[in-house]
PDB file of C-alpha atoms in Angstrom:
ATOM      1  CA  MET S   1       5.672 -11.086 -35.819  1.00 53.00           C
ATOM      2  CA  THR S   2       5.753 -13.860 -33.234  1.00 70.00           C
ATOM      3  CA  THR S   3       3.557 -13.252 -30.323  1.00 89.00           C
ATOM      4  CA  ALA S   4       3.587 -14.558 -26.764  1.00 95.00           C
ATOM      5  CA  LYS S   5       0.482 -16.562 -25.711  1.00 96.00           C
ATOM      6  CA  ILE S   6      -0.727 -15.900 -22.166  1.00 97.00           C
ATOM      7  CA  PHE S   7      -3.688 -17.303 -20.159  1.00 97.00           C
ATOM      8  CA  ILE S   8      -4.886 -15.514 -16.998  1.00 96.00           C
ATOM      9  CA  ASP S   9      -6.482 -18.064 -14.699  1.00 95.00           C
ATOM     10  CA  GLY S  10      -8.861 -16.018 -12.659  1.00 91.00           C
ATOM     11  CA  GLU S  11      -9.140 -12.996 -14.941  1.00 88.00           C
ATOM     12  CA  SER S  12     -12.413 -11.712 -13.624  1.00 82.00           C
ATOM     13  CA  GLY S  13     -10.926 -10.364 -10.348  1.00 84.00           C
ATOM     14  CA  THR S  14      -9.550  -6.823  -9.867  1.00 86.00           C
ATOM     15  CA  THR S  15      -5.850  -7.830 -10.411  1.00 90.00           C
ATOM     16  CA  GLY S  16      -6.706 -10.127 -13.278  1.00 91.00           C
ATOM     17  CA  LEU S  17      -8.723  -7.506 -15.086  1.00 91.00           C
ATOM     18  CA  GLY S  18      -5.971  -5.018 -14.522  1.00 93.00           C
ATOM     19  CA  ILE S  19      -3.370  -7.337 -15.996  1.00 95.00           C
ATOM     20  CA  ARG S  20      -5.689  -8.239 -19.033  1.00 94.00           C
ATOM     21  CA  GLU S  21      -6.236  -4.521 -19.827  1.00 93.00           C
ATOM     22  CA  ARG S  22      -2.434  -3.796 -19.775  1.00 93.00           C
ATOM     23  CA  LEU S  23      -1.584  -6.936 -21.841  1.00 94.00           C
ATOM     24  CA  ALA S  24      -4.367  -6.248 -24.381  1.00 91.00           C
ATOM     25  CA  ALA S  25      -2.517  -3.024 -25.295  1.00 89.00           C
ATOM     26  CA  LEU S  26       0.713  -4.965 -26.293  1.00 90.00           C
ATOM     27  CA  PRO S  27       0.914  -6.084 -29.890  1.00 90.00           C
ATOM     28  CA  SER S  28       3.453  -8.802 -28.821  1.00 91.00           C
ATOM     29  CA  VAL S  29       0.917 -10.679 -26.662  1.00 94.00           C
ATOM     30  CA  THR S  30      -2.073 -12.966 -27.557  1.00 95.00           C
ATOM     31  CA  LEU S  31      -4.469 -13.477 -24.732  1.00 95.00           C
ATOM     32  CA  LYS S  32      -6.181 -16.867 -24.390  1.00 95.00           C
ATOM     33  CA  SER S  33      -9.380 -17.386 -22.461  1.00 92.00           C
ATOM     34  CA  LEU S  34     -11.913 -19.998 -21.567  1.00 91.00           C
ATOM     35  CA  PRO S  35     -15.691 -19.711 -21.787  1.00 87.00           C
ATOM     36  CA  SER S  36     -17.111 -18.752 -18.314  1.00 82.00           C
ATOM     37  CA  GLU S  37     -18.817 -22.099 -18.006  1.00 83.00           C
ATOM     38  CA  ARG S  38     -15.452 -23.993 -18.392  1.00 84.00           C
ATOM     39  CA  ARG S  39     -13.202 -21.893 -16.154  1.00 82.00           C
ATOM     40  CA  ARG S  40     -13.570 -24.338 -13.223  1.00 84.00           C
ATOM     41  CA  ASP S  41     -12.993 -27.460 -15.485  1.00 88.00           C
ATOM     42  CA  PRO S  42      -9.511 -28.818 -14.663  1.00 89.00           C
ATOM     43  CA  ALA S  43      -9.262 -30.580 -17.982  1.00 92.00           C
ATOM     44  CA  ALA S  44     -10.119 -27.429 -19.950  1.00 94.00           C
ATOM     45  CA  ARG S  45      -7.700 -25.372 -17.995  1.00 94.00           C
ATOM     46  CA  ARG S  46      -4.877 -28.036 -18.391  1.00 95.00           C
ATOM     47  CA  ASP S  47      -5.494 -28.060 -22.133  1.00 95.00           C
ATOM     48  CA  ILE S  48      -5.317 -24.267 -22.488  1.00 96.00           C
ATOM     49  CA  MET S  49      -2.144 -24.183 -20.238  1.00 97.00           C
ATOM     50  CA  ALA S  50      -0.597 -26.647 -22.789  1.00 97.00           C
ATOM     51  CA  GLU S  51      -1.158 -23.984 -25.511  1.00 96.00           C
ATOM     52  CA  VAL S  52       0.330 -20.975 -23.961  1.00 97.00           C
ATOM     53  CA  ASP S  53       3.808 -19.635 -22.958  1.00 97.00           C
ATOM     54  CA  LEU S  54       2.792 -18.277 -19.592  1.00 98.00           C
ATOM     55  CA  VAL S  55      -0.040 -18.634 -17.164  1.00 98.00           C
ATOM     56  CA  VAL S  56      -0.957 -15.785 -14.738  1.00 98.00           C
ATOM     57  CA  LEU S  57      -2.579 -17.138 -11.473  1.00 97.00           C
ATOM     58  CA  CYS S  58      -5.119 -14.561 -10.164  1.00 95.00           C
ATOM     59  CA  LEU S  59      -6.660 -16.859  -7.644  1.00 95.00           C
ATOM     60  CA  PRO S  60      -7.104 -17.461  -3.904  1.00 95.00           C
ATOM     61  CA  ASP S  61      -4.048 -19.144  -2.336  1.00 96.00           C
ATOM     62  CA  ASP S  62      -5.346 -22.711  -2.313  1.00 97.00           C
ATOM     63  CA  ALA S  63      -6.676 -22.362  -5.808  1.00 95.00           C
ATOM     64  CA  ALA S  64      -3.377 -20.928  -7.040  1.00 97.00           C
ATOM     65  CA  LYS S  65      -1.535 -23.980  -5.604  1.00 97.00           C
ATOM     66  CA  GLU S  66      -3.914 -26.361  -7.399  1.00 96.00           C
ATOM     67  CA  SER S  67      -3.521 -24.476 -10.667  1.00 97.00           C
ATOM     68  CA  ALA S  68       0.187 -24.351 -10.342  1.00 97.00           C
ATOM     69  CA  ALA S  69       0.204 -28.174  -9.771  1.00 97.00           C
ATOM     70  CA  LEU S  70      -2.036 -28.549 -12.833  1.00 96.00           C
ATOM     71  CA  ALA S  71       0.496 -26.628 -14.984  1.00 97.00           C
ATOM     72  CA  THR S  72       3.586 -28.442 -13.807  1.00 96.00           C
ATOM     73  CA  SER S  73       1.806 -31.824 -14.444  1.00 96.00           C
ATOM     74  CA  LEU S  74       2.434 -30.979 -18.064  1.00 97.00           C
ATOM     75  CA  GLY S  75       6.132 -31.639 -17.637  1.00 96.00           C
ATOM     76  CA  ASN S  76       8.374 -30.382 -20.342  1.00 94.00           C
ATOM     77  CA  ALA S  77       5.204 -28.694 -21.989  1.00 94.00           C
ATOM     78  CA  ALA S  78       4.486 -26.705 -18.892  1.00 97.00           C
ATOM     79  CA  PRO S  79       4.247 -23.011 -19.406  1.00 98.00           C
ATOM     80  CA  LYS S  80       5.931 -20.345 -17.177  1.00 98.00           C
ATOM     81  CA  LEU S  81       3.916 -19.310 -14.217  1.00 98.00           C
ATOM     82  CA  LEU S  82       3.407 -15.896 -12.570  1.00 98.00           C
ATOM     83  CA  ASP S  83       1.407 -16.173  -9.390  1.00 98.00           C
ATOM     84  CA  ALA S  84      -0.383 -12.990  -8.135  1.00 97.00           C
ATOM     85  CA  SER S  85      -1.534 -14.665  -4.900  1.00 96.00           C
ATOM     86  CA  THR S  86       0.297 -15.000  -1.589  1.00 97.00           C
ATOM     87  CA  ALA S  87       0.623 -18.751  -2.160  1.00 97.00           C
ATOM     88  CA  HIS S  88       4.283 -18.920  -3.312  1.00 98.00           C
ATOM     89  CA  ARG S  89       5.864 -15.685  -2.165  1.00 98.00           C
ATOM     90  CA  VAL S  90       8.194 -17.285   0.384  1.00 98.00           C
ATOM     91  CA  ASP S  91       8.646 -20.665  -1.499  1.00 98.00           C
ATOM     92  CA  PRO S  92      12.342 -20.996  -2.304  1.00 97.00           C
ATOM     93  CA  ALA S  93      11.284 -22.719  -5.616  1.00 97.00           C
ATOM     94  CA  TRP S  94       9.652 -19.418  -6.827  1.00 98.00           C
ATOM     95  CA  VAL S  95      11.546 -16.190  -7.647  1.00 98.00           C
ATOM     96  CA  TYR S  96      10.254 -13.075  -5.939  1.00 98.00           C
ATOM     97  CA  GLY S  97       8.935 -10.652  -8.549  1.00 98.00           C
ATOM     98  CA  PHE S  98      10.238  -7.298  -7.212  1.00 98.00           C
ATOM     99  CA  ALA S  99      12.649  -6.517 -10.051  1.00 98.00           C
ATOM    100  CA  GLU S 100      14.367  -3.590  -8.347  1.00 98.00           C
ATOM    101  CA  MET S 101      14.749  -5.317  -4.951  1.00 97.00           C
ATOM    102  CA  GLU S 102      18.466  -5.942  -5.418  1.00 97.00           C
ATOM    103  CA  PRO S 103      20.945  -5.814  -8.225  1.00 96.00           C
ATOM    104  CA  GLY S 104      20.375  -8.788 -10.581  1.00 96.00           C
ATOM    105  CA  GLN S 105      16.807  -9.592  -9.397  1.00 97.00           C
ATOM    106  CA  ASP S 106      15.410  -8.561 -12.898  1.00 97.00           C
ATOM    107  CA  LYS S 107      17.797 -11.129 -14.517  1.00 97.00           C
ATOM    108  CA  ARG S 108      16.639 -13.849 -11.996  1.00 98.00           C
ATOM    109  CA  ILE S 109      12.958 -13.087 -12.893  1.00 98.00           C
ATOM    110  CA  ALA S 110      13.823 -13.225 -16.662  1.00 97.00           C
ATOM    111  CA  GLN S 111      15.365 -16.707 -16.299  1.00 97.00           C
ATOM    112  CA  ALA S 112      12.669 -18.060 -13.990  1.00 98.00           C
ATOM    113  CA  LYS S 113       9.935 -20.645 -14.760  1.00 98.00           C
ATOM    114  CA  GLN S 114       7.975 -19.589 -11.676  1.00 98.00           C
ATOM    115  CA  VAL S 115       7.717 -16.036 -10.273  1.00 98.00           C
ATOM    116  CA  ALA S 116       5.614 -14.833  -7.305  1.00 98.00           C
ATOM    117  CA  ASN S 117       4.279 -11.316  -7.850  1.00 98.00           C
ATOM    118  CA  PRO S 118       4.809  -9.242  -4.628  1.00 98.00           C
ATOM    119  CA  GLY S 119       2.242  -7.850  -2.326  1.00 97.00           C
ATOM    120  CA  CYS S 120       1.379  -4.204  -2.539  1.00 97.00           C
ATOM    121  CA  TYR S 121       2.336  -3.343   0.996  1.00 98.00           C
ATOM    122  CA  SER S 122       5.387  -5.459   0.835  1.00 98.00           C
ATOM    123  CA  THR S 123       6.641  -3.685  -2.248  1.00 98.00           C
ATOM    124  CA  GLY S 124       6.677  -0.316  -0.526  1.00 98.00           C
ATOM    125  CA  ALA S 125       8.138  -1.771   2.801  1.00 98.00           C
ATOM    126  CA  ILE S 126      10.865  -3.794   1.185  1.00 98.00           C
ATOM    127  CA  GLY S 127      11.732  -1.005  -1.156  1.00 98.00           C
ATOM    128  CA  LEU S 128      12.495   1.170   1.930  1.00 98.00           C
ATOM    129  CA  ILE S 129      13.974  -1.411   4.295  1.00 98.00           C
ATOM    130  CA  ARG S 130      16.129  -3.772   2.177  1.00 98.00           C
ATOM    131  CA  PRO S 131      18.689  -1.168   0.987  1.00 98.00           C
ATOM    132  CA  LEU S 132      19.273  -0.143   4.669  1.00 98.00           C
ATOM    133  CA  VAL S 133      19.816  -3.705   5.782  1.00 98.00           C
ATOM    134  CA  ASP S 134      22.142  -4.432   2.756  1.00 98.00           C
ATOM    135  CA  ALA S 135      24.048  -1.257   3.666  1.00 98.00           C
ATOM    136  CA  GLY S 136      24.474  -2.392   7.244  1.00 98.00           C
ATOM    137  CA  ILE S 137      22.657   0.750   8.515  1.00 98.00           C
ATOM    138  CA  MET S 138      19.721  -1.241   9.880  1.00 98.00           C
ATOM    139  CA  PRO S 139      20.614  -4.460  11.741  1.00 98.00           C
ATOM    140  CA  LYS S 140      18.796  -7.611  10.560  1.00 98.00           C
ATOM    141  CA  ASP S 141      17.191  -7.962  14.064  1.00 98.00           C
ATOM    142  CA  PHE S 142      16.022  -4.360  14.155  1.00 98.00           C
ATOM    143  CA  PRO S 143      12.475  -4.045  15.666  1.00 98.00           C
ATOM    144  CA  VAL S 144      10.860  -2.591  12.521  1.00 98.00           C
ATOM    145  CA  THR S 145       7.401  -1.064  12.626  1.00 98.00           C
ATOM    146  CA  ILE S 146       5.502  -0.485   9.403  1.00 98.00           C
ATOM    147  CA  ASN S 147       2.253   1.509   8.995  1.00 98.00           C
ATOM    148  CA  ALA S 148       0.347   1.808   5.864  1.00 98.00           C
ATOM    149  CA  VAL S 149      -2.975   3.056   4.367  1.00 98.00           C
ATOM    150  CA  SER S 150      -4.479   1.793   1.070  1.00 97.00           C
ATOM    151  CA  GLY S 151      -7.458   2.436  -1.086  1.00 95.00           C
ATOM    152  CA  TYR S 152     -10.271  -0.128  -0.605  1.00 93.00           C
ATOM    153  CA  SER S 153      -9.669  -1.746  -4.117  1.00 89.00           C
ATOM    154  CA  GLY S 154      -6.903  -3.925  -2.541  1.00 81.00           C
ATOM    155  CA  GLY S 155      -9.275  -5.426   0.016  1.00 76.00           C
ATOM    156  CA  GLY S 156     -11.228  -7.955  -2.118  1.00 74.00           C
ATOM    157  CA  LYS S 157     -14.658  -8.231  -3.354  1.00 75.00           C
ATOM    158  CA  SER S 158     -16.460  -7.804  -0.092  1.00 78.00           C
ATOM    159  CA  MET S 159     -14.552  -4.665   0.848  1.00 82.00           C
ATOM    160  CA  ILE S 160     -14.913  -3.150  -2.631  1.00 80.00           C
ATOM    161  CA  GLN S 161     -18.650  -3.823  -2.504  1.00 81.00           C
ATOM    162  CA  ALA S 162     -18.964  -2.391   0.945  1.00 80.00           C
ATOM    163  CA  HIS S 163     -17.361   0.915  -0.197  1.00 88.00           C
ATOM    164  CA  ASP S 164     -18.960   1.108  -3.618  1.00 82.00           C
ATOM    165  CA  THR S 165     -22.526   0.321  -2.636  1.00 77.00           C
ATOM    166  CA  GLU S 166     -22.681   1.003   1.097  1.00 73.00           C
ATOM    167  CA  HIS S 167     -20.150   3.832   1.257  1.00 77.00           C
ATOM    168  CA  GLY S 168     -18.040   2.035   3.797  1.00 81.00           C
ATOM    169  CA  PRO S 169     -16.132   3.608   6.801  1.00 88.00           C
ATOM    170  CA  ALA S 170     -14.123   6.789   6.147  1.00 91.00           C
ATOM    171  CA  PHE S 171     -11.023   5.068   7.707  1.00 94.00           C
ATOM    172  CA  GLU S 172     -10.274   1.873   9.596  1.00 94.00           C
ATOM    173  CA  LEU S 173      -7.275  -0.094  10.944  1.00 95.00           C
ATOM    174  CA  TYR S 174      -7.288  -3.735  10.260  1.00 94.00           C
ATOM    175  CA  GLY S 175      -5.011  -6.805  10.694  1.00 94.00           C
ATOM    176  CA  LEU S 176      -4.644  -5.938  14.392  1.00 96.00           C
ATOM    177  CA  LYS S 177      -4.139  -9.567  15.182  1.00 97.00           C
ATOM    178  CA  LEU S 178      -0.729  -9.030  13.560  1.00 97.00           C
ATOM    179  CA  GLU S 179      -1.121 -11.866  11.122  1.00 96.00           C
ATOM    180  CA  HIS S 180      -1.403 -10.026   7.784  1.00 96.00           C
ATOM    181  CA  LYS S 181      -0.489 -12.118   4.876  1.00 96.00           C
ATOM    182  CA  HIS S 182       2.190  -9.761   3.641  1.00 97.00           C
ATOM    183  CA  VAL S 183       4.370  -9.999   6.763  1.00 98.00           C
ATOM    184  CA  PRO S 184       6.257 -13.158   5.913  1.00 98.00           C
ATOM    185  CA  GLU S 185       7.449 -11.886   2.494  1.00 98.00           C
ATOM    186  CA  THR S 186       8.309  -8.495   4.010  1.00 98.00           C
ATOM    187  CA  GLN S 187      10.419 -10.055   6.623  1.00 98.00           C
ATOM    188  CA  LEU S 188      12.157 -12.521   4.250  1.00 98.00           C
ATOM    189  CA  TYR S 189      12.923 -10.211   1.445  1.00 98.00           C
ATOM    190  CA  GLY S 190      13.413  -7.159   3.658  1.00 98.00           C
ATOM    191  CA  GLY S 191      16.408  -9.143   5.004  1.00 98.00           C
ATOM    192  CA  LEU S 192      15.067  -9.105   8.606  1.00 98.00           C
ATOM    193  CA  THR S 193      15.431 -11.887  11.179  1.00 98.00           C
ATOM    194  CA  ARG S 194      13.004 -10.265  13.572  1.00 98.00           C
ATOM    195  CA  ARG S 195       9.314 -10.280  12.534  1.00 98.00           C
ATOM    196  CA  PRO S 196       8.231  -6.591  11.897  1.00 98.00           C
ATOM    197  CA  ILE S 197       5.024  -5.117  13.342  1.00 98.00           C
ATOM    198  CA  PHE S 198       2.803  -4.226  10.529  1.00 98.00           C
ATOM    199  CA  VAL S 199      -0.398  -2.165  10.962  1.00 97.00           C
ATOM    200  CA  PRO S 200      -2.305  -1.624   7.674  1.00 97.00           C
ATOM    201  CA  SER S 201      -5.382   0.568   7.243  1.00 96.00           C
ATOM    202  CA  VAL S 202      -7.919   1.353   4.635  1.00 95.00           C
ATOM    203  CA  GLY S 203      -9.552   4.733   3.574  1.00 94.00           C
ATOM    204  CA  HIS S 204     -12.637   5.457   1.625  1.00 93.00           C
ATOM    205  CA  PHE S 205     -10.910   6.071  -1.654  1.00 94.00           C
ATOM    206  CA  ARG S 206     -10.562   3.497  -4.351  1.00 93.00           C
ATOM    207  CA  GLN S 207      -6.781   3.108  -5.043  1.00 95.00           C
ATOM    208  CA  GLY S 208      -3.487   4.510  -3.944  1.00 97.00           C
ATOM    209  CA  MET S 209      -1.065   3.716  -1.107  1.00 98.00           C
ATOM    210  CA  LEU S 210       1.312   4.983   1.467  1.00 98.00           C
ATOM    211  CA  VAL S 211       3.663   2.727   3.429  1.00 98.00           C
ATOM    212  CA  SER S 212       5.803   4.336   6.206  1.00 98.00           C
ATOM    213  CA  VAL S 213       8.553   3.215   8.425  1.00 98.00           C
ATOM    214  CA  PRO S 214       9.355   5.393  11.441  1.00 98.00           C
ATOM    215  CA  LEU S 215      12.929   5.356  12.753  1.00 98.00           C
ATOM    216  CA  HIS S 216      14.960   6.610  15.803  1.00 98.00           C
ATOM    217  CA  LEU S 217      18.197   7.468  13.961  1.00 98.00           C
ATOM    218  CA  ASP S 218      20.417   6.931  17.126  1.00 97.00           C
ATOM    219  CA  THR S 219      19.257   3.306  17.300  1.00 97.00           C
ATOM    220  CA  LEU S 220      20.640   2.549  13.850  1.00 98.00           C
ATOM    221  CA  THR S 221      24.194   1.488  13.095  1.00 98.00           C
ATOM    222  CA  GLY S 222      26.444   4.535  12.875  1.00 97.00           C
ATOM    223  CA  ARG S 223      23.727   6.949  13.943  1.00 97.00           C
ATOM    224  CA  PRO S 224      22.999   8.023  10.265  1.00 98.00           C
ATOM    225  CA  SER S 225      21.592  11.344   9.290  1.00 97.00           C
ATOM    226  CA  GLY S 226      18.536  11.698   7.075  1.00 97.00           C
ATOM    227  CA  ALA S 227      20.912  12.515   4.241  1.00 97.00           C
ATOM    228  CA  ASP S 228      22.794   9.192   4.769  1.00 98.00           C
ATOM    229  CA  LEU S 229      19.455   7.269   4.453  1.00 98.00           C
ATOM    230  CA  ARG S 230      18.535   9.147   1.269  1.00 98.00           C
ATOM    231  CA  ASP S 231      21.994   8.418  -0.187  1.00 98.00           C
ATOM    232  CA  VAL S 232      21.642   4.704   0.403  1.00 98.00           C
ATOM    233  CA  LEU S 233      18.193   4.578  -1.213  1.00 98.00           C
ATOM    234  CA  GLU S 234      19.414   6.781  -4.242  1.00 98.00           C
ATOM    235  CA  LYS S 235      22.371   4.558  -4.860  1.00 98.00           C
ATOM    236  CA  ARG S 236      20.219   1.389  -4.752  1.00 97.00           C
ATOM    237  CA  TYR S 237      17.678   2.638  -7.286  1.00 98.00           C
ATOM    238  CA  VAL S 238      19.882   4.694  -9.650  1.00 96.00           C
ATOM    239  CA  GLY S 239      18.832   4.039 -13.221  1.00 94.00           C
ATOM    240  CA  CYS S 240      15.575   2.443 -12.287  1.00 96.00           C
ATOM    241  CA  ASP S 241      12.630   3.533 -14.452  1.00 94.00           C
ATOM    242  CA  LEU S 242       9.826   2.805 -12.020  1.00 97.00           C
ATOM    243  CA  VAL S 243      11.470   3.243  -8.606  1.00 98.00           C
ATOM    244  CA  ARG S 244      12.630   6.711  -7.740  1.00 97.00           C
ATOM    245  CA  VAL S 245      13.683   8.621  -4.590  1.00 98.00           C
ATOM    246  CA  VAL S 246      12.060  12.063  -4.423  1.00 97.00           C
ATOM    247  CA  ALA S 247      12.353  15.026  -2.142  1.00 97.00           C
ATOM    248  CA  PRO S 248       9.924  15.446   0.731  1.00 96.00           C
ATOM    249  CA  PRO S 249       7.223  18.120   0.148  1.00 94.00           C
ATOM    250  CA  ASP S 250       7.830  21.460   1.693  1.00 93.00           C
ATOM    251  CA  ASP S 251       4.470  21.364   3.421  1.00 95.00           C
ATOM    252  CA  GLY S 252       5.268  18.069   5.230  1.00 94.00           C
ATOM    253  CA  LYS S 253       2.237  16.341   3.718  1.00 96.00           C
ATOM    254  CA  LEU S 254       1.633  13.292   1.427  1.00 97.00           C
ATOM    255  CA  GLU S 255      -1.595  12.019  -0.031  1.00 96.00           C
ATOM    256  CA  PRO S 256      -1.906   8.496  -1.333  1.00 97.00           C
ATOM    257  CA  GLU S 257      -3.560   8.967  -4.678  1.00 97.00           C
ATOM    258  CA  ALA S 258      -0.887  10.985  -6.555  1.00 97.00           C
ATOM    259  CA  LEU S 259       0.564   7.983  -8.442  1.00 97.00           C
ATOM    260  CA  ASN S 260      -2.806   6.373  -9.351  1.00 97.00           C
ATOM    261  CA  GLY S 261      -2.857   5.168 -12.949  1.00 94.00           C
ATOM    262  CA  THR S 262       0.949   4.741 -13.019  1.00 96.00           C
ATOM    263  CA  ASP S 263       3.224   1.923 -12.228  1.00 96.00           C
ATOM    264  CA  ARG S 264       5.846   3.959 -10.323  1.00 97.00           C
ATOM    265  CA  LEU S 265       7.082   3.596  -6.716  1.00 98.00           C
ATOM    266  CA  GLU S 266       8.207   6.805  -5.008  1.00 98.00           C
ATOM    267  CA  LEU S 267      10.329   6.725  -1.904  1.00 98.00           C
ATOM    268  CA  SER S 268      11.055   9.702   0.304  1.00 98.00           C
ATOM    269  CA  VAL S 269      12.903  10.387   3.634  1.00 98.00           C
ATOM    270  CA  HIS S 270      11.348  12.778   6.177  1.00 98.00           C
ATOM    271  CA  VAL S 271      13.632  13.722   8.907  1.00 98.00           C
ATOM    272  CA  ASN S 272      13.946  15.817  12.004  1.00 97.00           C
ATOM    273  CA  GLU S 273      17.669  15.981  12.891  1.00 96.00           C
ATOM    274  CA  LYS S 274      17.037  17.854  16.107  1.00 97.00           C
ATOM    275  CA  TYR S 275      15.137  14.837  17.572  1.00 98.00           C
ATOM    276  CA  HIS S 276      17.144  12.175  15.608  1.00 97.00           C
ATOM    277  CA  GLN S 277      13.993  10.934  14.114  1.00 98.00           C
ATOM    278  CA  ALA S 278      12.912   9.977  10.537  1.00 98.00           C
ATOM    279  CA  VAL S 279       9.956   8.517   8.627  1.00 98.00           C
ATOM    280  CA  LEU S 280      10.644   6.711   5.355  1.00 98.00           C
ATOM    281  CA  VAL S 281       7.589   6.712   3.052  1.00 98.00           C
ATOM    282  CA  ALA S 282       6.752   4.742  -0.042  1.00 98.00           C
ATOM    283  CA  ARG S 283       3.914   5.904  -2.316  1.00 98.00           C
ATOM    284  CA  LEU S 284       2.398   3.740  -5.061  1.00 98.00           C
ATOM    285  CA  ASP S 285      -0.784   2.708  -6.787  1.00 97.00           C
ATOM    286  CA  ASN S 286      -1.794  -0.568  -5.128  1.00 97.00           C
ATOM    287  CA  LEU S 287      -3.253  -1.626  -8.437  1.00 95.00           C
ATOM    288  CA  GLY S 288      -0.184  -0.507 -10.375  1.00 96.00           C
ATOM    289  CA  LYS S 289       3.266  -1.253  -9.076  1.00 97.00           C
ATOM    290  CA  GLY S 290       1.432  -3.042  -6.197  1.00 96.00           C
ATOM    291  CA  ALA S 291      -0.385  -5.550  -8.363  1.00 96.00           C
ATOM    292  CA  SER S 292      -1.208  -5.443 -12.085  1.00 96.00           C
ATOM    293  CA  GLY S 293       1.624  -3.204 -13.127  1.00 96.00           C
ATOM    294  CA  ALA S 294       4.222  -5.253 -11.363  1.00 97.00           C
ATOM    295  CA  ALA S 295       2.717  -8.361 -12.936  1.00 97.00           C
ATOM    296  CA  VAL S 296       3.073  -7.016 -16.485  1.00 97.00           C
ATOM    297  CA  GLN S 297       6.615  -5.808 -15.673  1.00 97.00           C
ATOM    298  CA  ASN S 298       7.439  -9.431 -14.639  1.00 97.00           C
ATOM    299  CA  ILE S 299       5.737 -10.867 -17.718  1.00 97.00           C
ATOM    300  CA  GLY S 300       7.859  -8.582 -19.934  1.00 96.00           C
ATOM    301  CA  LEU S 301      10.930  -9.845 -18.239  1.00 97.00           C
ATOM    302  CA  MET S 302       9.891 -13.533 -18.346  1.00 97.00           C
ATOM    303  CA  LEU S 303       8.984 -13.568 -21.927  1.00 96.00           C
ATOM    304  CA  GLY S 304      11.566 -11.133 -23.153  1.00 93.00           C
ATOM    305  CA  LEU S 305       9.075  -8.459 -24.162  1.00 89.00           C
ATOM    306  CA  HIS S 306      11.108  -5.184 -23.881  1.00 65.00           C
ATOM    307  CA  ALA S 307      12.924  -6.787 -20.956  1.00 41.00           C
ATOM    308  CA  GLY S 308      13.600  -4.379 -18.058  1.00 38.00           C
ATOM    309  CA  VAL S 309      11.171  -1.704 -19.354  1.00 39.00           C
ATOM    310  CA  GLY S 310       8.205  -0.765 -17.262  1.00 41.00           C
ATOM    311  CA  PRO S 311       4.721  -1.857 -18.306  1.00 37.00           C
ATOM    312  CA  ARG S 312       3.488   1.687 -19.293  1.00 39.00           C
ATOM    313  CA  GLU S 313       6.567   2.104 -21.454  1.00 40.00           C
ATOM    314  CA  MET S 314       6.011  -1.454 -22.887  1.00 38.00           C
ATOM    315  CA  ALA S 315       2.520  -0.460 -23.974  1.00 35.00           C
ATOM    316  CA  HIS S 316       3.801   2.541 -25.890  1.00 33.00           C
ATOM    317  CA  ALA S 317       7.035   1.050 -27.246  1.00 32.00           C
TER     318      ALA S 317
END
């Protein structure tokens, strides 16, 4: 059986390790690595890039740009690239790797040489907002506010260390200068012309995420009901294996860890028709559909490995 050869540039980080673990379970993939002492050697990295079909970039933004340039310097021998950093997410030369974002996006990913893996917060926010914009219910210039809470594993090495060794704060808001790196992609791929206000937070739990968008229904086009919003979302994601619209719980509560260990994204509409108010909520594992799981889904599409099938299903196919 022919196998796809993949090199993860930056495999020792949280996302890189998650991708490696998932890919290692696939018999159709051969993982290539460099000895630790040669991982910063440009010549060694360029040589291994020439040997593989696809390179995953799990690096800081500047390093990801350098690595992408190193790969493209190979010309016709250049491998396909999947970038897990923020570096190329709004670059028009790169395809955005949210396969369920709109009809045909999975095919664009499959045909692409360069794909940018989405941010975790952005995946939830775009999953909620884009269908409403496309349906004409939410104007493109709507003043969107997005609130979110994530487990600390998405905050990088320093935050992980603070929580793992020093027990960290129980809860904190951050990004209050309103310059979070996920905002540009959320605005662009959410179909918005007005920059959304995004307020992220982190809790003292390792992984799991809730992203919420509060709405005054009478400010939306046509004054839709909660049922109208749910109908738009259900029609957008009909037939999707990993993105599903679910009923809100009877007790009016949602906790962020329910999808941990999966690559699913759940969307729900919570409405009070009396006050014409609603809150849209996305729930996901920030390390699953929000990072490594989405990456493996995109790798599957790019290399034709059970194309269109979710990474967990790929591992057991």
